[in-house]
Amino acid sequence: MLAKAIAEAENVYDHEQVYQELRNLAKQQGASGNVNDMLCSTATQIALDNNVDLFVVLTSNGKIARTLAK
């Protein structure tokens, strides 16, 4: 039941729109923005440009992985 609810939420959630909003925010903030947000935004753009299907994130505390998943 939970898996079905998660799948439904994934179908409704507009990942592309959220990514574009976060990317625009990172561009507006420029050098004063959060480094993790900028790093993840750039990694996502590279992945989209190159049809990357999977990220493997090695992290000591999980913060960048959580930001990238956002």
GROMACS .gro file of N, CA, C and O in nm:
model
  280
    1MET      N    1   0.082  -0.119   0.000
    1MET     CA    2   0.000   0.000   0.000
    1MET      C    3   0.087   0.125   0.000
    1MET      O    4   0.060   0.218  -0.073
    2LEU      N    5   0.191   0.128   0.085
    2LEU     CA    6   0.280   0.243   0.091
    2LEU      C    7   0.353   0.262  -0.042
    2LEU      O    8   0.366   0.374  -0.090
    3ALA      N    9   0.397   0.153  -0.103
    3ALA     CA   10   0.467   0.162  -0.231
    3ALA      C   11   0.376   0.222  -0.338
    3ALA      O   12   0.420   0.301  -0.421
    4LYS      N   13   0.249   0.187  -0.336
    4LYS     CA   14   0.154   0.241  -0.432
    4LYS      C   15   0.135   0.392  -0.411
    4LYS      O   16   0.130   0.469  -0.507
    5ALA      N   17   0.130   0.436  -0.286
    5ALA     CA   18   0.115   0.577  -0.255
    5ALA      C   19   0.239   0.656  -0.299
    5ALA      O   20   0.227   0.766  -0.352
    6ILE      N   21   0.356   0.597  -0.278
    6ILE     CA   22   0.480   0.662  -0.320
    6ILE      C   23   0.485   0.673  -0.472
    6ILE      O   24   0.520   0.778  -0.526
    7ALA      N   25   0.447   0.567  -0.541
    7ALA     CA   26   0.446   0.569  -0.687
    7ALA      C   27   0.349   0.675  -0.739
    7ALA      O   28   0.379   0.746  -0.835
    8GLU      N   29   0.235   0.688  -0.677
    8GLU     CA   30   0.137   0.789  -0.718
    8GLU      C   31   0.192   0.930  -0.695
    8GLU      O   32   0.178   1.018  -0.780
    9ALA      N   33   0.257   0.951  -0.582
    9ALA     CA   34   0.316   1.081  -0.553
    9ALA      C   35   0.424   1.115  -0.655
    9ALA      O   36   0.436   1.229  -0.699
   10GLU      N   37   0.503   1.017  -0.695
   10GLU     CA   38   0.607   1.040  -0.795
   10GLU      C   39   0.546   1.079  -0.930
   10GLU      O   40   0.603   1.159  -1.003
   11ASN      N   41   0.431   1.025  -0.962
   11ASN     CA   42   0.365   1.058  -1.089
   11ASN      C   43   0.309   1.201  -1.087
   11ASN      O   44   0.302   1.265  -1.191
   12VAL      N   45   0.269   1.249  -0.972
   12VAL     CA   46   0.207   1.380  -0.960
   12VAL      C   47   0.312   1.491  -0.947
   12VAL      O   48   0.295   1.600  -0.999
   13TYR      N   49   0.421   1.463  -0.879
   13TYR     CA   50   0.525   1.561  -0.850
   13TYR      C   51   0.598   1.599  -0.978
   13TYR      O   52   0.646   1.514  -1.052
   14ASP      N   53   0.609   1.726  -1.007
   14ASP     CA   54   0.676   1.773  -1.127
   14ASP      C   55   0.823   1.801  -1.098
   14ASP      O   56   0.861   1.912  -1.060
   15HIS      N   57   0.906   1.699  -1.113
   15HIS     CA   58   1.048   1.710  -1.082
   15HIS      C   59   1.117   1.817  -1.166
   15HIS      O   60   1.202   1.891  -1.117
   16GLU      N   61   1.083   1.823  -1.294
   16GLU     CA   62   1.146   1.919  -1.384
   16GLU      C   63   1.119   2.063  -1.340
   16GLU      O   64   1.209   2.146  -1.338
   17GLN      N   65   0.996   2.092  -1.302
   17GLN     CA   66   0.961   2.227  -1.259
   17GLN      C   67   1.034   2.263  -1.130
   17GLN      O   68   1.089   2.373  -1.117
   18VAL      N   69   1.038   2.172  -1.036
   18VAL     CA   70   1.108   2.198  -0.909
   18VAL      C   71   1.257   2.220  -0.935
   18VAL      O   72   1.318   2.311  -0.880
   19TYR      N   73   1.315   2.138  -1.022
   19TYR     CA   74   1.457   2.154  -1.056
   19TYR      C   75   1.482   2.293  -1.115
   19TYR      O   76   1.575   2.363  -1.076
   20GLN      N   77   1.397   2.334  -1.210
   20GLN     CA   78   1.415   2.465  -1.274
   20GLN      C   79   1.404   2.578  -1.172
   20GLN      O   80   1.480   2.674  -1.177
   21GLU      N   81   1.311   2.567  -1.079
   21GLU     CA   82   1.296   2.669  -0.975
   21GLU      C   83   1.419   2.677  -0.886
   21GLU      O   84   1.469   2.785  -0.855
   22LEU      N   85   1.471   2.559  -0.846
   22LEU     CA   86   1.591   2.557  -0.762
   22LEU      C   87   1.714   2.606  -0.840
   22LEU      O   88   1.799   2.677  -0.785
   23ARG      N   89   1.721   2.572  -0.967
   23ARG     CA   90   1.833   2.617  -1.052
   23ARG      C   91   1.830   2.769  -1.067
   23ARG      O   92   1.933   2.835  -1.055
   24ASN      N   93   1.712   2.824  -1.092
   24ASN     CA   94   1.699   2.970  -1.104
   24ASN      C   95   1.735   3.039  -0.974
   24ASN      O   96   1.801   3.145  -0.974
   25LEU      N   97   1.694   2.982  -0.861
   25LEU     CA   98   1.727   3.040  -0.731
   25LEU      C   99   1.878   3.039  -0.709
   25LEU      O  100   1.936   3.138  -0.664
   26ALA      N  101   1.944   2.928  -0.744
   26ALA     CA  102   2.090   2.919  -0.729
   26ALA      C  103   2.160   3.022  -0.816
   26ALA      O  104   2.257   3.085  -0.773
   27LYS      N  105   2.109   3.043  -0.937
   27LYS     CA  106   2.169   3.145  -1.025
   27LYS      C  107   2.151   3.284  -0.968
   27LYS      O  108   2.242   3.367  -0.975
   28GLN      N  109   2.034   3.313  -0.912
   28GLN     CA  110   2.007   3.445  -0.854
   28GLN      C  111   2.097   3.472  -0.734
   28GLN      O  112   2.145   3.584  -0.715
   29GLN      N  113   2.120   3.370  -0.653
   29GLN     CA  114   2.201   3.388  -0.533
   29GLN      C  115   2.348   3.404  -0.566
   29GLN      O  116   2.422   3.467  -0.491
   30GLY      N  117   2.391   3.345  -0.677
   30GLY     CA  118   2.530   3.358  -0.719
   30GLY      C  119   2.627   3.311  -0.613
   30GLY      O  120   2.606   3.209  -0.549
   31ALA      N  121   2.733   3.387  -0.593
   31ALA     CA  122   2.838   3.350  -0.499
   31ALA      C  123   2.791   3.347  -0.354
   31ALA      O  124   2.853   3.283  -0.270
   32SER      N  125   2.681   3.415  -0.325
   32SER     CA  126   2.632   3.415  -0.186
   32SER      C  127   2.544   3.294  -0.156
   32SER      O  128   2.499   3.276  -0.044
   33GLY      N  129   2.520   3.210  -0.257
   33GLY     CA  130   2.433   3.093  -0.240
   33GLY      C  131   2.501   2.981  -0.165
   33GLY      O  132   2.622   2.982  -0.140
   34ASN      N  133   2.423   2.881  -0.130
   34ASN     CA  134   2.471   2.763  -0.060
   34ASN      C  135   2.554   2.677  -0.155
   34ASN      O  136   2.510   2.644  -0.264
   35VAL      N  137   2.674   2.640  -0.113
   35VAL     CA  138   2.765   2.562  -0.198
   35VAL      C  139   2.704   2.428  -0.235
   35VAL      O  140   2.713   2.383  -0.349
   36ASN      N  141   2.639   2.362  -0.139
   36ASN     CA  142   2.577   2.232  -0.168
   36ASN      C  143   2.467   2.245  -0.273
   36ASN      O  144   2.456   2.161  -0.362
   37ASP      N  145   2.387   2.349  -0.264
   37ASP     CA  146   2.281   2.371  -0.363
   37ASP      C  147   2.340   2.394  -0.501
   37ASP      O  148   2.290   2.339  -0.600
   38MET      N  149   2.444   2.473  -0.509
   38MET     CA  150   2.507   2.500  -0.639
   38MET      C  151   2.570   2.373  -0.696
   38MET      O  152   2.558   2.346  -0.816
   39LEU      N  153   2.637   2.297  -0.612
   39LEU     CA  154   2.700   2.173  -0.656
   39LEU      C  155   2.596   2.075  -0.709
   39LEU      O  156   2.611   2.017  -0.817
   40CYS      N  157   2.488   2.058  -0.635
   40CYS     CA  158   2.383   1.965  -0.675
   40CYS      C  159   2.309   2.013  -0.799
   40CYS      O  160   2.272   1.934  -0.886
   41SER      N  161   2.288   2.142  -0.810
   41SER     CA  162   2.222   2.198  -0.928
   41SER      C  163   2.307   2.174  -1.052
   41SER      O  164   2.256   2.133  -1.157
   42THR      N  165   2.436   2.196  -1.041
   42THR     CA  166   2.526   2.174  -1.153
   42THR      C  167   2.534   2.026  -1.189
   42THR      O  168   2.531   1.989  -1.307
   43ALA      N  169   2.541   1.940  -1.090
   43ALA     CA  170   2.546   1.795  -1.115
   43ALA      C  171   2.419   1.749  -1.185
   43ALA      O  172   2.424   1.667  -1.278
   44THR      N  173   2.306   1.801  -1.144
   44THR     CA  174   2.179   1.765  -1.207
   44THR      C  175   2.175   1.811  -1.352
   44THR      O  176   2.132   1.738  -1.441
   45GLN      N  177   2.224   1.932  -1.379
   45GLN     CA  178   2.226   1.982  -1.516
   45GLN      C  179   2.318   1.896  -1.603
   45GLN      O  180   2.283   1.862  -1.717
   46ILE      N  181   2.432   1.857  -1.551
   46ILE     CA  182   2.523   1.768  -1.625
   46ILE      C  183   2.456   1.635  -1.653
   46ILE      O  184   2.465   1.580  -1.763
   47ALA      N  185   2.384   1.582  -1.553
   47ALA     CA  186   2.314   1.455  -1.571
   47ALA      C  187   2.206   1.465  -1.678
   47ALA      O  188   2.191   1.376  -1.762
   48LEU      N  189   2.130   1.575  -1.677
   48LEU     CA  190   2.026   1.594  -1.777
   48LEU      C  191   2.086   1.607  -1.917
   48LEU      O  192   2.034   1.551  -2.014
   49ASP      N  193   2.195   1.680  -1.928
   49ASP     CA  194   2.260   1.700  -2.057
   49ASP      C  195   2.319   1.572  -2.114
   49ASP      O  196   2.333   1.558  -2.235
   50ASN      N  197   2.352   1.477  -2.026
   50ASN     CA  198   2.421   1.354  -2.070
   50ASN      C  199   2.340   1.227  -2.047
   50ASN      O  200   2.395   1.117  -2.052
   51ASN      N  201   2.211   1.242  -2.020
   51ASN     CA  202   2.121   1.127  -2.000
   51ASN      C  203   2.171   1.031  -1.892
   51ASN      O  204   2.165   0.909  -1.908
   52VAL      N  205   2.218   1.085  -1.781
   52VAL     CA  206   2.264   1.002  -1.669
   52VAL      C  207   2.141   0.948  -1.596
   52VAL      O  208   2.048   1.022  -1.565
   53ASP      N  209   2.142   0.819  -1.568
   53ASP     CA  210   2.029   0.755  -1.502
   53ASP      C  211   2.050   0.734  -1.352
   53ASP      O  212   1.955   0.709  -1.279
   54LEU      N  213   2.174   0.743  -1.307
   54LEU     CA  214   2.203   0.708  -1.168
   54LEU      C  215   2.319   0.791  -1.116
   54LEU      O  216   2.419   0.809  -1.185
   55PHE      N  217   2.303   0.841  -0.995
   55PHE     CA  218   2.412   0.906  -0.924
   55PHE      C  219   2.454   0.814  -0.810
   55PHE      O  220   2.369   0.758  -0.741
   56VAL      N  221   2.583   0.802  -0.788
   56VAL     CA  222   2.636   0.736  -0.669
   56VAL      C  223   2.705   0.846  -0.591
   56VAL      O  224   2.798   0.909  -0.639
   57VAL      N  225   2.655   0.871  -0.470
   57VAL     CA  226   2.706   0.982  -0.389
   57VAL      C  227   2.775   0.925  -0.267
   57VAL      O  228   2.713   0.858  -0.185
   58LEU      N  229   2.904   0.952  -0.255
   58LEU     CA  230   2.980   0.910  -0.138
   58LEU      C  231   2.988   1.030  -0.044
   58LEU      O  232   3.036   1.136  -0.082
   59THR      N  233   2.939   1.013   0.076
   59THR     CA  234   2.929   1.124   0.169
   59THR      C  235   2.950   1.076   0.312
   59THR      O  236   2.919   0.960   0.344
   60SER      N  237   3.000   1.163   0.395
   60SER     CA  238   3.021   1.124   0.535
   60SER      C  239   2.899   1.151   0.621
   60SER      O  240   2.880   1.087   0.723
   61ASN      N  241   2.816   1.247   0.581
   61ASN     CA  242   2.700   1.279   0.665
   61ASN      C  243   2.567   1.273   0.590
   61ASN      O  244   2.462   1.290   0.649
   62GLY      N  245   2.569   1.257   0.459
   62GLY     CA  246   2.446   1.242   0.382
   62GLY      C  247   2.382   1.371   0.335
   62GLY      O  248   2.283   1.369   0.264
   63LYS      N  249   2.439   1.485   0.372
   63LYS     CA  250   2.375   1.613   0.340
   63LYS      C  251   2.369   1.638   0.189
   63LYS      O  252   2.265   1.677   0.136
   64ILE      N  253   2.479   1.616   0.120
   64ILE     CA  254   2.479   1.638  -0.025
   64ILE      C  255   2.387   1.539  -0.095
   64ILE      O  256   2.315   1.575  -0.188
   65ALA      N  257   2.386   1.415  -0.050
   65ALA     CA  258   2.296   1.315  -0.110
   65ALA      C  259   2.149   1.357  -0.094
   65ALA      O  260   2.069   1.344  -0.187
   66ARG      N  261   2.113   1.407   0.023
   66ARG     CA  262   1.976   1.453   0.045
   66ARG      C  263   1.944   1.574  -0.042
   66ARG      O  264   1.834   1.584  -0.098
   67THR      N  265   2.038   1.666  -0.055
   67THR     CA  266   2.016   1.783  -0.139
   67THR      C  267   2.004   1.743  -0.285
   67THR      O  268   1.918   1.794  -0.356
   68LEU      N  269   2.085   1.651  -0.330
   68LEU     CA  270   2.079   1.603  -0.468
   68LEU      C  271   1.947   1.532  -0.494
   68LEU      O  272   1.887   1.550  -0.600
   69ALA      N  273   1.899   1.457  -0.398
   69ALA     CA  274   1.770   1.388  -0.415
   69ALA      C  275   1.655   1.486  -0.425
   69ALA      O  276   1.554   1.458  -0.490
   70LYS      N  277   1.672   1.602  -0.365
   70LYS     CA  278   1.567   1.705  -0.370
   70LYS      C  279   1.549   1.750  -0.513
   70LYS      O  280   1.447   1.776  -0.562
   0.00000   0.00000   0.00000
